[in-house]
Amino acid sequence: MNSFGLSPPRSHSPTLPPSPRRPDPGGGMLGRAGALSAARWRGGAGTGTGIGIDLRAALRSGGNLLFALFVAAVLAFTLLAAVHSPDDPLLHPSSHQLTAFLTSATSNSTFLADDSVLRTGEDFAAAIGANSSDAAAAAEATVVAEAVPFIKLEDVATKEESSGAERAVTVDTDASSDAGAAAEENPIVEAVSCDTEAPVDCTGDKDLFNLLMRTAIEKFSDLHFYRFGRPVAVPGSPMECDLAWRFRPAEDTNGRTTYYKDYRRFTLTRDVNTCNLVVGNVGEYHSGTGAKRSGRRKGKKGKKGKREAPVTDFVPAKTQMRLDENAANADTTAASEPELVVGEAVNDNLPVVESESEFSRGKYLIYMGGGERCKNMNHYVWGFLCALGEAQYLNRTLVMDLNVCLNSRYTSSGKDEERDFRLYFDFEHLKQSASVIDQSQFWTDWGKWHKKDRLKNHYTEDIKVTPMQLRDVKDTLIMRKFGNVEPDNFWSRVCEGETEAVIKRPWYLLWKSRRLMEIVSAISSRMDWDFDSVHVVRGEKAQNKQLWPNLDRDTSPDSLLTTLNDKVGAGRHLYIATNEPDKSFFDPMKGKYRTHFLDDFKDLWDENSEWYTETKELSNGNAVEFDGYMRVAVDTEVFLGGKRKLETFSDLTRDCKNASGGEAATDDDRRSRSPAEMEMESKYAALRRAAEEAAAVDAHAHNLVADGSAFPFLRCFSEADAADALALAPHTLSFKRSLRDIAALYNCEASLEKVEEFRRAEGLSSISSKCFKAANLSAILIDDGIDFDKMLELEAHKAFAPTVGRILRIEKLAETIINDIDPNISKTDAEDGLRKELSGQRPLRITNKNLIDYLFTCSLEIAVSYHLPMQIHTGFGDKDLDLRKCNPLHLRAVLEDTRFSKCQIVLLHASYPFSKEASYLASVYSQVYLDFGLAIPKLSVQGMTSSIKELLELAPIKKVMFSTDGYAFPETYYLGARRARDVVYRVLSAACEDGDLSIQEAIEAVEDIFRRNALYLYKLNVANGSVGQITAIADNGIPLSEQDVLFVRVVWIDTSGQHRCRVVPAGRFYEIARKKGIGLTFASMGMTSFTDGPADGTNLTGVGEIRLMPDMSTLLRLPWSRREEMVMAEMHIRPGEAWEYCPRNTLRKVTKVLLDEFNVTMMAGFENEFFLRKKVVSGEKELWVPFDNTPYCSTTAFDGASSVLQEVYTSLKAAEIVVEQLHAEAGKGQFEIALKYVLCTLAADKLIYAREIIKSVARKHGLLATFLPKPDLNDIGSGSHVHLSLWENDQNVFMGSSEYNYYGMSRIGESFLAGVYLHLPSILAFTAPHPNSYNRIQPNTWSGAYQCWGKENREAPLRTACPPGIPLDLVSNFEIKSFDACANPHLGLAAIVAAGIDGLRRSLTLPEPTESNPADYASNSKLKRMPKDLMESVEALAADKIMHELIGDKLVTAVIAVRKAEIDHYEKNPAAFADLIHRY
């Protein structure tokens, strides 16, 4: 299934063999709902998929036309069924939880260790259940688990139930009366004549089948049975039958999706008295080889092409009833599970292309070379899934090399060895679920046909060429060639940066080899599927007392017995998964438990095993070693199958698992954790994850130095520079902690000598890559004003970070810059100071205060002019500082100076030890921001924590930012990032405990502190962790970047709601237009949707001109057109004086009245509904038809538009527009994107930008996105519903309280809504402003056709809402449904605010709510119909004095005139509606 493309894989990729389906008599199959690829490939030998061969044979041999037509019809149906690709329902509980689980499974992003096996697609369900704190997700997972009921003993009929005969009872006359009761319970059956040697009928005797099923269920009570195969006779053994079944362990605590298949031999005897069959013996696991045949295939091909009948599966009638009930009641999203059945035959033959034409029509992607080869297996998988993800995004077949270079760590030879991919992973599942072809087969076909068919190859060696850039490549083959320089030759680099938001690694496609899982199943069966397990890590870690001081003692047999005493019952099977080579070490445990180790089961992979035979055949007759990776994989899976599982670092020892800190949750990874700490870690796991995974923006750092620099490495840990002071650095808390952190990262001994030895051996490039990757920095801003010996140039740092920008260091003496600055120093005094400085000694060191103040104030003026922030060193940081004069309070004179009131000033170093003072300044001065670099990591843990706490005591979270203040050595960047994440987590989790924050608010704070605040302040354009551009200012004042901006779009929205713009070349914009604006005719606000001239009656003509003044706070680099920017415009009659027709000013004006009179602001969040259409040319006519024809919330619809919606989401995120959810709507090709609520003035701007982004991205994909309310009169309409709430001092005051609660609303909320209710007909002239709008506002369409309100009533135009988390007796906001995209959002919101003000001024009250569909009783009630057409709304507006007063009489007059002109035009020209899809 192509989750990323707009069309099924068959459109561009040669398709794969269909997935043959089992007979499904009960409708309860456990497998996938359908094949995931089209059926135009043929399998290798023995695939049994030859539909096309059967058709040709029939046509050739029979020549029967009717039969041919019949077979053709069947073929067409089969192809359609194969192409149909429904979503895997098991992925629905939480796709982002699945991704988070899989990507956090191991350290695969750094590849430091490979002690465990990378979890694959079949493992995810366990993690969702175990890790998810979301009750809804857990509930969904439960639904999935219960969707297929297991077979219970009572479901299987006894012989008597089956035959309906009564049991015959005889009485022994010699027995005493005391035996009567016993006779009733144990009746004696009359003896009958019986041939005890008569052969049993395994396949035809239904009673025998029931007997075998009951025996299996009773004997294996720890298993749940799901299906039974029909019994099979054993040749030469007339009293034996083989029976197969599918099962899962009854206490499957992992919630895994794996099913197992067992087949056993049953030995039968006959009771001499009754002649009834009795099971005498049940064989061992997989002893019933006659029933082994897999239901996965349609049967082997016999002579003359005939097929043997498959062995059918059976579900008892009672189980089938529960299946039917579940199917009827269950959500369709949880209807089936992906089919992973361990124990069935594996078909991993290589797919081949059926014909030259099929090959030539295909599109392919191949990765050549690359550094993943011969790395550890986790590293390989990380890169391979990147390639597979890109292939799916591009809708291409991945050409993959099935030869895997197995790293020497896994082989007995100690050398890298070539192995087959299929030995480790389930290739059958992969080829059924994705479009792949073997590399050798591909090149063979390419050699035969590429010249003949003129197939083209698109070649790239640059990993910076993103999949998005390759999207439009039409060539048959895209070849990515990777070089020899690591890490840039890693495949995984393709999926980093901005691509990360688009390419999602398809983990669910990669399952473990079923041959390995078969060994796991056999081991578990030998322990009767009823065992406990313990994972014991020893080896080198147990010997390393420095990093793991307790591990050796805690994993000794005596300690293990003590730990297990109250957890595992005596005598139970205990599986010990361990790396301890000497298994006799655990002999003391054998007295209490039945212990088992992996090597106890060597017969499962030795030369006589089925695994050995199959893998040898797979490897062209070469014997396959059961290697180290296989051992760990099997060991891990058996461990996970235990009923009670104990893991070393969770249950056995106080030491932490990963010395690098990657899995630790405390300040010191090696100290013990109290139960309270462990509980805190569990409670705030999501917050910890957010802090660890945020792609941070490092807003202040310094240059690295080259190898051989005289700058001592000890300076990495201290600000001291004198030799005697520096010599004492190792005795500081910071040094000791930081040294351990670095040693853990390098996996070396925690001593300065060993760390320096490692640095020398690895070299700067290697350690820099390691440190910056671990730091997870998406952008670095470097202050290159400090001179180090052999300092690297700025450009050199780009090898280690996605983007590097420069900070211009104005002056180097920080202490004098902030020391009682006199902003009024004269130029004469500054010149005199300069002369005195020049007459002093050289090199020159500026100390004259007059000159410093003059330079500083000049710099501030420049910063204000170009909207650039100014960073200032405060607090500690340089040895020669007079710390007493570094208190940021000395900046008060500058902060009070009106010249600099708009200059954004960043106080560095957390102003330590004046963090409280800095927090105070940030709370009272809007221009003050805080950066805590250097304080972290140079202080102690308590010092770092208290400093951050003090910053957050008063300062807004939106003003606090992260930086590393890294310098000289890459380790300083790593230490700053590592400790910042931990300290921020600690401070925010403590704030949650104290009740200052909710967990979700804390997670938002993490994003703000590490990313968003810096992105906003420094005007960085970032998408999902990678920086797209950093704006700098050249000498001429024009913004520069890696790719210069060419154009700036100056945008406004007119009275008719159309988006318009003037485009100015960037040079002219920044030189002139930015300050002086752009001329525009008065007539622009009188134009209609059908002509670009002013409507009669607007009083607006071509005489007169306004100025479009750019609002630079809205400046946006266009995500879809990187060399352009966009900015919203104000309309001024002259610079500085707003024009009375300006929509943005109108909204600001009424919201100011709301704030001034009632101390209330309004928040707004819009829902964008729109249609996607595709172009179809019919003859000479161009038509735009619906993108699809799918229902509301269709998974198929979303999947089809996934690539478009992903790019839309990424672009919205880059524009800092927060998406809360998106889904397919009920119309044909209709979608909805809901935006998070913000201040209403911002919400209107963001809505405009959102529409621009959606339309532009759709256009980029060859589609048309239209927001027109009713583009098709026979389909559903599109709205722009808006959710509104009232806020006072950051509190929602729309919501009711104990003091006043009217249907969940406060008094102020009710009055505001009552005003909106009263003025609703006139509001519609602004919010539903087009004649087409009223085609949408109809009864029974959820658009609000009657003037009423209701709680959660979607048929009412005003709906009060109680979203999740709000008490049921309250409401948090109200929704206006009669709002569409023809509206100018500023004017629409202004009208709503004006109506609300009237309600507040007059303390209006609401009528009773309408609690059902108003259309049901509108005719028998006083409910008024909303305006049925635009003219009714216009008439209501003309009579509405409040709107004239608050909106402005001139603007209302113009609005009415435009509306009347449009009414007249579209009444006369109804066909003109068709063109509106291009205007809205």
Coordinates of C-alpha atoms in Angstrom, one line a residue, residues 518-824:
E518 CA 9.4 -20.7 14.4
I519 CA 12.4 -21.5 16.7
V520 CA 10.9 -19.1 19.3
S521 CA 7.6 -21.0 19.1
A522 CA 9.3 -24.4 19.4
I523 CA 11.2 -23.3 22.5
S524 CA 8.1 -21.8 24.1
S525 CA 6.2 -25.0 23.3
R526 CA 8.7 -27.2 25.1
M527 CA 8.1 -25.1 28.2
D528 CA 4.3 -25.6 27.6
W529 CA 3.9 -21.9 26.9
D530 CA 3.8 -21.5 30.6
F531 CA 7.0 -20.0 31.8
D532 CA 8.6 -17.0 33.3
S533 CA 11.7 -15.2 32.0
V534 CA 14.6 -13.2 33.3
H535 CA 17.1 -11.2 31.3
V536 CA 20.5 -11.2 32.9
V537 CA 23.1 -8.8 31.5
R538 CA 26.7 -9.7 32.7
G539 CA 29.8 -9.9 30.5
E540 CA 32.0 -6.8 30.3
K541 CA 29.4 -4.6 32.0
A542 CA 29.5 -6.7 35.1
Q543 CA 33.3 -6.4 35.2
N544 CA 33.2 -2.6 34.8
K545 CA 32.8 -1.5 38.4
Q546 CA 33.2 2.2 37.7
L547 CA 30.2 2.5 35.4
W548 CA 28.1 -0.4 36.8
P549 CA 29.2 -0.8 40.4
N550 CA 26.3 -3.0 41.5
L551 CA 25.7 -5.1 38.4
D552 CA 28.0 -8.0 39.2
R553 CA 26.6 -8.4 42.7
D554 CA 22.9 -7.9 41.8
T555 CA 23.1 -10.6 39.0
S556 CA 24.8 -13.2 41.1
P557 CA 22.8 -16.5 41.7
D558 CA 22.2 -15.6 45.3
S559 CA 20.9 -12.1 44.5
L560 CA 18.7 -13.5 41.7
L561 CA 17.2 -16.1 44.0
T562 CA 16.4 -13.4 46.5
T563 CA 14.9 -11.1 43.8
L564 CA 12.9 -13.9 42.2
N565 CA 11.6 -15.4 45.5
D566 CA 8.4 -13.4 45.7
K567 CA 8.0 -13.0 41.9
V568 CA 8.4 -16.5 40.4
G569 CA 6.9 -19.6 42.0
A570 CA 9.1 -22.5 42.9
G571 CA 9.3 -25.3 40.3
R572 CA 8.2 -23.1 37.4
H573 CA 9.9 -23.1 34.0
L574 CA 12.4 -20.1 34.1
Y575 CA 14.0 -19.0 30.8
I576 CA 17.2 -17.1 31.3
A577 CA 18.2 -14.8 28.5
T578 CA 21.8 -13.9 29.2
N579 CA 25.1 -13.0 27.7
E580 CA 27.0 -14.9 30.4
P581 CA 29.0 -17.5 28.5
D582 CA 29.4 -19.9 31.5
K583 CA 25.8 -21.3 32.1
S584 CA 27.0 -23.3 35.1
F585 CA 27.2 -19.9 36.8
F586 CA 23.4 -20.3 37.3
D587 CA 23.5 -23.9 38.6
P588 CA 22.5 -22.7 42.2
M589 CA 19.1 -21.7 40.7
K590 CA 18.3 -25.2 39.4
G591 CA 17.3 -26.4 42.9
K592 CA 14.3 -24.1 42.9
Y593 CA 13.4 -23.6 39.2
R594 CA 13.4 -25.6 36.0
T595 CA 16.0 -23.3 34.2
H596 CA 16.4 -23.1 30.5
F597 CA 18.9 -21.3 28.2
L598 CA 19.0 -20.7 24.5
D599 CA 21.7 -23.4 24.0
D600 CA 19.5 -26.0 25.6
F601 CA 17.6 -26.0 22.3
K602 CA 20.4 -26.3 19.8
D603 CA 18.6 -29.2 18.0
L604 CA 16.3 -26.6 16.6
W605 CA 19.0 -25.2 14.4
D606 CA 21.6 -28.0 14.1
E607 CA 22.3 -30.0 10.9
N608 CA 19.2 -32.2 11.4
S609 CA 16.8 -29.3 11.9
E610 CA 14.1 -28.0 9.6
W611 CA 15.6 -24.5 9.9
Y612 CA 19.0 -25.8 8.8
T613 CA 17.5 -27.5 5.7
E614 CA 15.5 -24.5 4.6
T615 CA 18.2 -21.9 5.1
K616 CA 20.7 -24.1 3.3
E617 CA 18.3 -24.3 0.4
L618 CA 17.8 -20.6 0.5
S619 CA 21.5 -20.0 0.4
N620 CA 22.1 -22.1 -2.7
G621 CA 23.2 -25.2 -0.9
N622 CA 25.6 -23.4 1.5
A623 CA 25.2 -24.2 5.2
V624 CA 24.1 -21.2 7.3
E625 CA 25.5 -20.4 10.7
F626 CA 23.1 -19.6 13.5
D627 CA 24.9 -16.3 14.0
G628 CA 25.0 -13.8 16.8
Y629 CA 22.3 -11.6 15.6
M630 CA 19.9 -14.6 15.2
R631 CA 20.8 -15.7 18.7
V632 CA 20.0 -12.4 20.2
A633 CA 16.8 -12.1 18.2
V634 CA 15.5 -15.5 19.4
D635 CA 16.7 -15.0 22.9
T636 CA 14.9 -11.7 23.1
E637 CA 11.6 -13.1 21.6
V638 CA 11.5 -16.0 24.0
F639 CA 12.2 -13.7 26.9
L640 CA 9.3 -11.5 25.8
G641 CA 7.0 -14.5 25.7
G642 CA 7.3 -15.2 29.5
K643 CA 4.3 -14.7 31.7
R644 CA 6.4 -12.8 34.2
K645 CA 9.4 -11.0 32.8
L646 CA 12.2 -9.5 34.8
E647 CA 14.7 -7.2 33.1
T648 CA 18.2 -6.5 34.4
F649 CA 18.1 -2.7 34.6
S650 CA 14.4 -2.5 35.5
D651 CA 14.1 -5.2 38.1
L652 CA 17.4 -6.7 39.1
T653 CA 19.9 -3.9 39.7
R654 CA 20.1 -0.3 40.8
D655 CA 22.5 0.6 38.0
C656 CA 21.3 2.2 34.8
K657 CA 21.3 0.5 31.4
N658 CA 23.1 2.8 29.1
A659 CA 26.2 4.6 30.2
S660 CA 25.6 7.2 27.5
G661 CA 22.6 8.3 29.4
G662 CA 20.3 7.6 26.5
E663 CA 18.0 5.4 28.6
A664 CA 18.6 7.0 32.0
A665 CA 16.2 9.3 33.6
T666 CA 18.2 11.1 36.2
D667 CA 21.0 13.6 36.5
D668 CA 23.6 11.0 37.1
D669 CA 23.1 7.9 35.0
R670 CA 24.7 5.6 37.6
R671 CA 23.1 6.6 40.8
S672 CA 20.2 4.6 42.2
R673 CA 16.7 5.7 41.8
S674 CA 14.1 5.8 44.6
P675 CA 10.6 4.5 44.0
A676 CA 9.3 8.0 44.1
E677 CA 11.8 9.0 41.3
M678 CA 10.8 6.0 39.3
E679 CA 7.1 6.9 39.7
M680 CA 7.9 10.5 38.6
E681 CA 9.7 9.2 35.5
S682 CA 6.7 7.1 34.6
K683 CA 4.2 9.9 35.2
Y684 CA 6.1 12.4 33.1
A685 CA 7.5 10.0 30.4
A686 CA 5.9 12.1 27.6
L687 CA 7.5 15.2 28.9
R688 CA 10.9 13.5 29.2
R689 CA 10.5 12.3 25.6
A690 CA 9.6 15.8 24.4
A691 CA 12.7 17.2 26.1
E692 CA 15.0 14.5 24.7
E693 CA 13.7 14.6 21.2
A694 CA 13.3 18.3 20.5
A695 CA 15.4 19.4 17.6
A696 CA 16.9 22.3 19.4
V697 CA 18.0 25.7 18.0
D698 CA 21.3 26.7 19.5
A699 CA 21.0 30.4 19.6
H700 CA 24.5 31.3 20.9
A701 CA 27.7 29.4 20.4
H702 CA 31.3 29.9 19.3
N703 CA 33.8 28.5 16.8
L704 CA 35.5 25.1 17.1
V705 CA 39.2 24.8 17.0
A706 CA 41.2 22.5 14.7
D707 CA 43.3 19.5 15.8
G708 CA 46.6 20.7 17.2
S709 CA 45.3 24.0 18.6
A710 CA 47.1 25.3 21.6
F711 CA 43.8 25.9 23.3
P712 CA 43.8 23.3 26.1
F713 CA 41.1 20.7 26.2
L714 CA 40.7 21.3 30.0
R715 CA 39.1 24.6 29.0
C716 CA 36.1 22.5 27.9
F717 CA 35.2 22.3 31.6
S718 CA 36.1 25.7 33.0
E719 CA 36.1 29.4 32.2
A720 CA 39.5 29.7 33.9
D721 CA 42.5 30.5 31.7
A722 CA 45.5 30.8 34.1
A723 CA 47.4 27.6 34.4
D724 CA 47.2 27.4 38.2
A725 CA 43.4 28.0 38.3
L726 CA 42.8 25.7 35.4
A727 CA 44.7 22.9 37.2
L728 CA 42.0 22.9 39.9
A729 CA 39.2 22.5 37.4
P730 CA 39.1 18.6 37.8
H731 CA 38.0 19.2 41.4
T732 CA 34.7 20.9 40.5
L733 CA 31.3 19.2 40.4
S734 CA 30.8 20.3 36.8
F735 CA 34.1 18.7 35.7
K736 CA 33.4 15.3 37.3
R737 CA 29.9 15.1 36.0
S738 CA 30.8 16.3 32.5
L739 CA 33.7 14.0 32.2
R740 CA 31.5 11.0 32.9
D741 CA 29.0 12.2 30.3
I742 CA 31.7 12.5 27.6
A743 CA 33.2 9.2 28.5
A744 CA 29.8 7.5 28.3
L745 CA 29.3 9.0 24.9
Y746 CA 32.7 7.8 23.7
N747 CA 32.3 4.4 25.5
C748 CA 35.7 4.8 27.1
E749 CA 37.0 5.0 30.6
A750 CA 35.9 8.1 32.6
S751 CA 39.3 9.7 32.9
L752 CA 40.7 12.8 31.3
E753 CA 43.6 10.9 29.9
K754 CA 41.4 8.2 28.2
V755 CA 39.0 10.8 26.8
E756 CA 41.9 12.8 25.3
E757 CA 43.4 9.6 24.0
F758 CA 40.1 8.8 22.3
R759 CA 39.8 12.3 20.8
R760 CA 43.3 12.0 19.3
A761 CA 42.6 8.6 17.8
E762 CA 39.2 9.5 16.3
G763 CA 40.0 13.0 15.0
L764 CA 38.0 16.2 15.0
S765 CA 35.6 15.1 12.2
S766 CA 34.5 11.9 13.9
I767 CA 34.1 13.3 17.4
S768 CA 32.3 16.3 16.0
S769 CA 29.8 14.2 14.2
K770 CA 29.3 12.1 17.3
C771 CA 28.8 15.1 19.6
F772 CA 26.5 17.1 17.3
K773 CA 24.4 14.1 16.4
A774 CA 23.9 13.3 20.1
A775 CA 23.2 17.0 20.8
N776 CA 20.3 17.0 18.2
L777 CA 20.7 20.6 17.1
S778 CA 18.8 21.8 14.1
A779 CA 20.5 25.1 13.8
I780 CA 23.5 26.9 15.4
L781 CA 24.1 30.7 15.6
I782 CA 27.8 31.3 16.0
D783 CA 29.4 34.4 17.6
D784 CA 32.8 34.3 15.9
G785 CA 34.1 37.3 17.8
I786 CA 36.3 35.4 20.2
D787 CA 39.7 34.4 18.8
F788 CA 40.9 30.9 19.5
D789 CA 44.2 29.3 18.3
K790 CA 43.5 27.5 14.9
M791 CA 39.9 28.5 15.0
L792 CA 37.7 27.0 12.2
E793 CA 36.0 29.2 9.8
L794 CA 32.2 29.6 10.0
E795 CA 31.7 27.6 6.8
A796 CA 33.5 24.5 8.3
H797 CA 30.7 24.1 10.9
K798 CA 28.2 23.3 8.3
A799 CA 29.6 19.8 8.1
F800 CA 28.2 19.1 11.6
A801 CA 24.9 21.0 11.7
P802 CA 22.0 21.4 9.2
T803 CA 22.4 25.2 9.2
V804 CA 24.8 27.6 10.7
G805 CA 24.3 31.3 11.0
R806 CA 26.5 34.2 12.2
I807 CA 26.1 36.5 15.2
L808 CA 27.9 39.8 14.7
R809 CA 29.8 40.5 17.9
I810 CA 29.6 44.3 18.4
E811 CA 32.1 44.6 21.2
K812 CA 34.1 42.2 23.4
L813 CA 34.0 43.7 26.8
A814 CA 30.6 42.6 28.1
E815 CA 31.0 44.0 31.6
T816 CA 31.4 47.6 30.4
I817 CA 28.6 47.3 27.8
I818 CA 26.0 46.8 30.5
N819 CA 27.6 49.0 33.2
D820 CA 25.3 52.0 33.7
I821 CA 25.1 52.8 30.0
D822 CA 24.4 56.4 29.2
P823 CA 22.3 56.3 26.0
N824 CA 22.6 60.1 25.6

